[in-house]
């Protein structure tokens, strides 16, 4: 312990005491000063505080543009106005005034009242969006009623503009006001009135496309005039997104499909890139950007043709004869048949005590004696009924699944459907009865409970023609997703190797479909192009009901999946024409898209043209 | 030797009251802003609560120790060295909020400049008491003190943290003053800094004029004057008894850092002049008990230590409360025990723990 110092060496007490009094005196001075301010000038400052109003005004960030693979703009933004409701003088928002405002802006007074009630708990300096994308009339109304309705404010926003209107509408999707549930789920990311992607690309890649809104805090005086601004947070526009879609092919697909109900999807099977995706009937997403009224919404949702549906990934229908390619692969790979296996087709066949008709039976004939090649080219049902019986459902289902059916392809679009490959387990689970062997016979020609999407068929045919290499379809380049810190999708390549013999037999058959006499897909022939493919005509209901009604709703769905070149294809196009009747309506559509593709890319010389007369069993030379 | 000492219950209770009140005010001031910034209103108050628990634990532990153990070279000099290294290190660290002020440790970050206040007090108390016989010896007393203090102040100043360097200067000046610094060393520097003081006074006058000119806020609504205008409005709106807890409006984005340097404006708005009186009374109690402990203490180290800590606590309060109504230039200095900020709160509670220890030892 320290030695005690003499008294005169110690810190003098008077200095400590003196400083204590100095500090205490300062405290007193402060108290007096605060008294003067808080009591003396109270009224003056309360008035100042009353004038002190701030408003948070959003600075809307532009959404990123959507481009095609060549950088051509598909979706852009255009300047527009939103009407805000200012809430910093909540007493002024009486029901009567709200009705007046609603009338002036053409809104439903009930909805406006609801909006006010719903947002009552937000801070009062936070305006709410009353009407996004205001019309010129709305702008005029707000401008001319500044004194009457000072609580209305216009801000500039960016409205989504779909340059090609209905082109690729279902693929691109549309934007709309964020829903109350989405706001609740998002934490504090979204606010009422924010615009987000609701479907298609707009929804799938909302994170890339949507920017971060900025904000300006504005100080206003008691008359609502802005007298200054406090802080500004800059808006960060969203990023552009380049799609794998090729606008030329997309246009070709849309034109070729025309007024028919159905879908077209074009893939590059070497990468999985989707080159075109059309779904008809369509809609104009610009209507959504402008905000639909109830009438329009009702119309769109009540339409039995479902214009909002993306039929390329959401129409689940029986594939018809296109499925015979899967049956062929299963039969060849399992050694159930060899390509020279023949069946005599009188136009019908009796299996399991039931008569199954061939599609040519209506014309009063059969196909005669056919081998696998002829059976594919002429789409002989009896041949595949027989093969189906030999195969059994288990092998058939196994191959169908491994060729890409019955499960989502994993395309980067919301709402893809999985389709269905029926199996005995599925029947027992859902219908609680044993599998009828007769079901196998229907499935073998792509009927029965089998359901596929157009995308799945393009995926399957592309994969088979590529020798069993499947690439996950996608519409955005994976490299772009990495750049935006989004998880890149799992590596797209899937191998289900098929023997060269199988591939050659099947691809030669599909070449014959388009290029040989009696082929069901000769409508897809384009001079100078090496096109192959498979048609399908899927029954919607039984023959008897069809004859009874003859209405378009009960006409068969027409399918065609075409690709080129006939081995190791560069493009595969699946076409679905709903209620199209016969597949001949589908073949020219695929041909048009493939032609558009080769208008840009130099075509490879036809591979089988010279071989047409040669022995068919010789395997074609494999591509590099 | 191990007799039970009677703790200074008055000082202890006062500090507990201030900490509780501070936590409440941090919540009131920050709830809306925290919701906007972080999505939940308890963001700041939870952090403040954790710091309060840590700080009170340290305070009780130090209170029951013996401050004399601090008075040794192996404690003081390494502490000062470490502190200077931390202050230098923080300058090299990542910039956040446009300043090199924080050291980030996982979830938490702390401000070495806040800690430097207590380190400086302990250093001065130790060094000046050991050089008691020759305080005015320039070469052996004043030069070392000036070297340590100036280095520390300059490091803090370059973060930049003007408020804390001001507090550090205040500590150095008052402690040298009571330790018996000769008048010539006081008057000399005073003449040197008088131009700066003049500038400050003029500057304050200018602010005051602008305060009156609030009718034309468009002249400089974004400038520093705006903050003072807004905090003065907050204070004056409070009136005699305030608008009530959580009811203040000025904290909603008008006040800069309402939970931090300007929390007293929120106190004034929500509790009025009576609330201000209560807070100032609590600080006056600290002044009284601190001075009492210094006077009663029998050894020089304890006496200087108690005095320095007292000055550090009430001095900061004095500056902070003056800043809020524009009586001093706006400089970031927290209101002890009340403002948001873990480093500041823990440091002040550690200092209080030492002060409580001096107080109970002097009584015993």
mmCIF file of C-alpha atoms in Angstrom, chain A residues 1-2 4-5 7-17 19-24 26-27 30-32 34-39 41-46 48-54 56 123 125-126 188 191 215 217 219 227-231, chain B residues 36 39 68 129 132-133 177-178 180 211-212 214-215 218 222 226 230 232-233 235-240 249-250 252-254 264 268 272-273 276-277 280 283-284 287-288 291 294-295 297-298 300-301 303-304 307 311 314 318 321-322 324-325 327:
data_model
loop_
_atom_site.group_PDB
_atom_site.id
_atom_site.type_symbol
_atom_site.label_atom_id
_atom_site.label_comp_id
_atom_site.label_asym_id
_atom_site.label_seq_id
_atom_site.Cartn_x
_atom_site.Cartn_y
_atom_site.Cartn_z
ATOM 1 C CA UNK A 1 0.000 0.000 0.000
ATOM 2 C CA UNK A 2 1.068 3.499 -0.775
ATOM 3 C CA UNK A 4 0.460 8.337 3.274
ATOM 4 C CA UNK A 5 1.629 11.700 2.087
ATOM 5 C CA UNK A 7 -1.334 16.871 4.190
ATOM 6 C CA UNK A 8 0.094 19.603 1.939
ATOM 7 C CA UNK A 9 1.031 17.073 -0.722
ATOM 8 C CA UNK A 10 -2.458 15.646 -1.054
ATOM 9 C CA UNK A 11 -4.901 16.607 -3.751
ATOM 10 C CA UNK A 12 -6.576 19.614 -2.219
ATOM 11 C CA UNK A 13 -10.179 19.002 -1.309
ATOM 12 C CA UNK A 14 -11.216 22.527 -2.285
ATOM 13 C CA UNK A 15 -10.395 21.909 -5.932
ATOM 14 C CA UNK A 16 -12.570 18.833 -6.037
ATOM 15 C CA UNK A 17 -15.378 20.629 -4.263
ATOM 16 C CA UNK A 19 -15.332 21.482 -9.685
ATOM 17 C CA UNK A 20 -18.329 19.731 -8.179
ATOM 18 C CA UNK A 21 -20.058 23.077 -7.807
ATOM 19 C CA UNK A 22 -19.060 24.128 -11.301
ATOM 20 C CA UNK A 23 -20.695 20.992 -12.726
ATOM 21 C CA UNK A 24 -23.734 21.388 -10.493
ATOM 22 C CA UNK A 26 -23.918 23.840 -15.253
ATOM 23 C CA UNK A 27 -26.709 21.381 -14.520
ATOM 24 C CA UNK A 30 -29.249 23.513 -18.346
ATOM 25 C CA UNK A 31 -32.413 23.034 -16.331
ATOM 26 C CA UNK A 32 -33.218 26.720 -16.624
ATOM 27 C CA UNK A 34 -34.760 23.595 -20.832
ATOM 28 C CA UNK A 35 -37.475 25.247 -18.754
ATOM 29 C CA UNK A 36 -37.436 28.292 -21.021
ATOM 30 C CA UNK A 37 -37.645 26.063 -24.067
ATOM 31 C CA UNK A 38 -40.181 23.579 -22.815
ATOM 32 C CA UNK A 39 -42.464 25.874 -20.900
ATOM 33 C CA UNK A 41 -41.600 28.535 -25.987
ATOM 34 C CA UNK A 42 -43.719 25.415 -25.892
ATOM 35 C CA UNK A 43 -46.604 26.774 -27.953
ATOM 36 C CA UNK A 44 -44.342 28.161 -30.651
ATOM 37 C CA UNK A 45 -42.550 24.875 -31.162
ATOM 38 C CA UNK A 46 -45.697 22.790 -31.041
ATOM 39 C CA UNK A 48 -43.528 24.166 -35.701
ATOM 40 C CA UNK A 49 -43.899 20.477 -35.032
ATOM 41 C CA UNK A 50 -47.338 20.508 -36.572
ATOM 42 C CA UNK A 51 -45.854 21.826 -39.779
ATOM 43 C CA UNK A 52 -43.238 19.230 -39.598
ATOM 44 C CA UNK A 53 -44.627 16.501 -41.756
ATOM 45 C CA UNK A 54 -42.692 14.064 -43.748
ATOM 46 C CA UNK A 56 -41.927 8.799 -47.839
ATOM 47 C CA UNK A 123 -46.732 4.818 -40.219
ATOM 48 C CA UNK A 125 -45.800 9.218 -43.403
ATOM 49 C CA UNK A 126 -46.045 6.112 -45.606
ATOM 50 C CA UNK A 188 -40.557 -6.420 -44.898
ATOM 51 C CA UNK A 191 -45.063 -3.187 -49.426
ATOM 52 C CA UNK A 215 -37.069 6.454 -51.444
ATOM 53 C CA UNK A 217 -38.312 11.643 -47.581
ATOM 54 C CA UNK A 219 -40.817 17.538 -45.766
ATOM 55 C CA UNK A 227 -40.540 22.495 -48.576
ATOM 56 C CA UNK A 228 -37.532 20.250 -48.734
ATOM 57 C CA UNK A 229 -36.325 16.728 -48.860
ATOM 58 C CA UNK A 230 -34.392 14.931 -46.178
ATOM 59 C CA UNK A 231 -32.868 11.752 -47.377
ATOM 60 C CA UNK B 36 -38.019 -0.292 -40.872
ATOM 61 C CA UNK B 39 -37.828 -5.943 -39.667
ATOM 62 C CA UNK B 68 -5.777 -0.491 -5.299
ATOM 63 C CA UNK B 129 -0.528 9.987 -7.789
ATOM 64 C CA UNK B 132 2.498 13.511 -6.654
ATOM 65 C CA UNK B 133 5.673 15.212 -5.369
ATOM 66 C CA UNK B 177 -6.222 20.615 -12.625
ATOM 67 C CA UNK B 178 -7.044 18.938 -9.332
ATOM 68 C CA UNK B 180 -2.111 20.514 -8.858
ATOM 69 C CA UNK B 211 -32.881 27.935 -35.193
ATOM 70 C CA UNK B 212 -34.928 31.102 -35.139
ATOM 71 C CA UNK B 214 -36.807 27.804 -39.024
ATOM 72 C CA UNK B 215 -39.554 29.474 -40.972
ATOM 73 C CA UNK B 218 -35.607 25.263 -47.320
ATOM 74 C CA UNK B 222 -30.332 18.735 -45.026
ATOM 75 C CA UNK B 226 -31.684 20.611 -39.367
ATOM 76 C CA UNK B 230 -35.535 18.934 -35.051
ATOM 77 C CA UNK B 232 -35.092 21.459 -30.261
ATOM 78 C CA UNK B 233 -38.624 20.959 -31.547
ATOM 79 C CA UNK B 235 -37.534 19.048 -26.529
ATOM 80 C CA UNK B 236 -39.940 21.989 -26.650
ATOM 81 C CA UNK B 237 -42.915 19.847 -27.663
ATOM 82 C CA UNK B 238 -42.456 17.906 -24.460
ATOM 83 C CA UNK B 239 -43.668 20.799 -22.311
ATOM 84 C CA UNK B 240 -43.843 20.233 -18.588
ATOM 85 C CA UNK B 249 -43.148 11.996 -32.988
ATOM 86 C CA UNK B 250 -39.813 13.615 -33.611
ATOM 87 C CA UNK B 252 -39.749 9.128 -36.358
ATOM 88 C CA UNK B 253 -37.001 9.985 -38.809
ATOM 89 C CA UNK B 254 -36.742 13.670 -37.917
ATOM 90 C CA UNK B 264 -32.262 12.984 -24.516
ATOM 91 C CA UNK B 268 -37.617 15.471 -23.234
ATOM 92 C CA UNK B 272 -41.184 16.830 -20.526
ATOM 93 C CA UNK B 273 -39.228 19.093 -18.232
ATOM 94 C CA UNK B 276 -35.324 16.085 -17.716
ATOM 95 C CA UNK B 277 -35.244 17.164 -14.098
ATOM 96 C CA UNK B 280 -30.352 15.470 -14.307
ATOM 97 C CA UNK B 283 -26.599 12.520 -12.619
ATOM 98 C CA UNK B 284 -26.347 15.065 -9.812
ATOM 99 C CA UNK B 287 -21.727 13.830 -8.942
ATOM 100 C CA UNK B 288 -22.472 14.052 -5.230
ATOM 101 C CA UNK B 291 -17.150 13.680 -5.124
ATOM 102 C CA UNK B 294 -13.040 11.225 -3.674
ATOM 103 C CA UNK B 295 -12.994 13.487 -0.623
ATOM 104 C CA UNK B 297 -10.681 8.474 0.162
ATOM 105 C CA UNK B 298 -7.444 8.277 2.082
ATOM 106 C CA UNK B 300 -4.077 9.689 -3.632
ATOM 107 C CA UNK B 301 -4.708 7.087 -6.313
ATOM 108 C CA UNK B 303 -8.968 10.049 -4.760
ATOM 109 C CA UNK B 304 -7.896 10.897 -8.310
ATOM 110 C CA UNK B 307 -12.721 12.155 -9.165
ATOM 111 C CA UNK B 311 -15.982 13.798 -14.125
ATOM 112 C CA UNK B 314 -21.179 13.715 -15.497
ATOM 113 C CA UNK B 318 -23.340 17.667 -19.515
ATOM 114 C CA UNK B 321 -27.549 17.431 -22.928
ATOM 115 C CA UNK B 322 -26.098 20.698 -24.165
ATOM 116 C CA UNK B 324 -29.332 18.355 -27.912
ATOM 117 C CA UNK B 325 -30.540 21.967 -27.818
ATOM 118 C CA UNK B 327 -25.682 24.858 -26.891
#
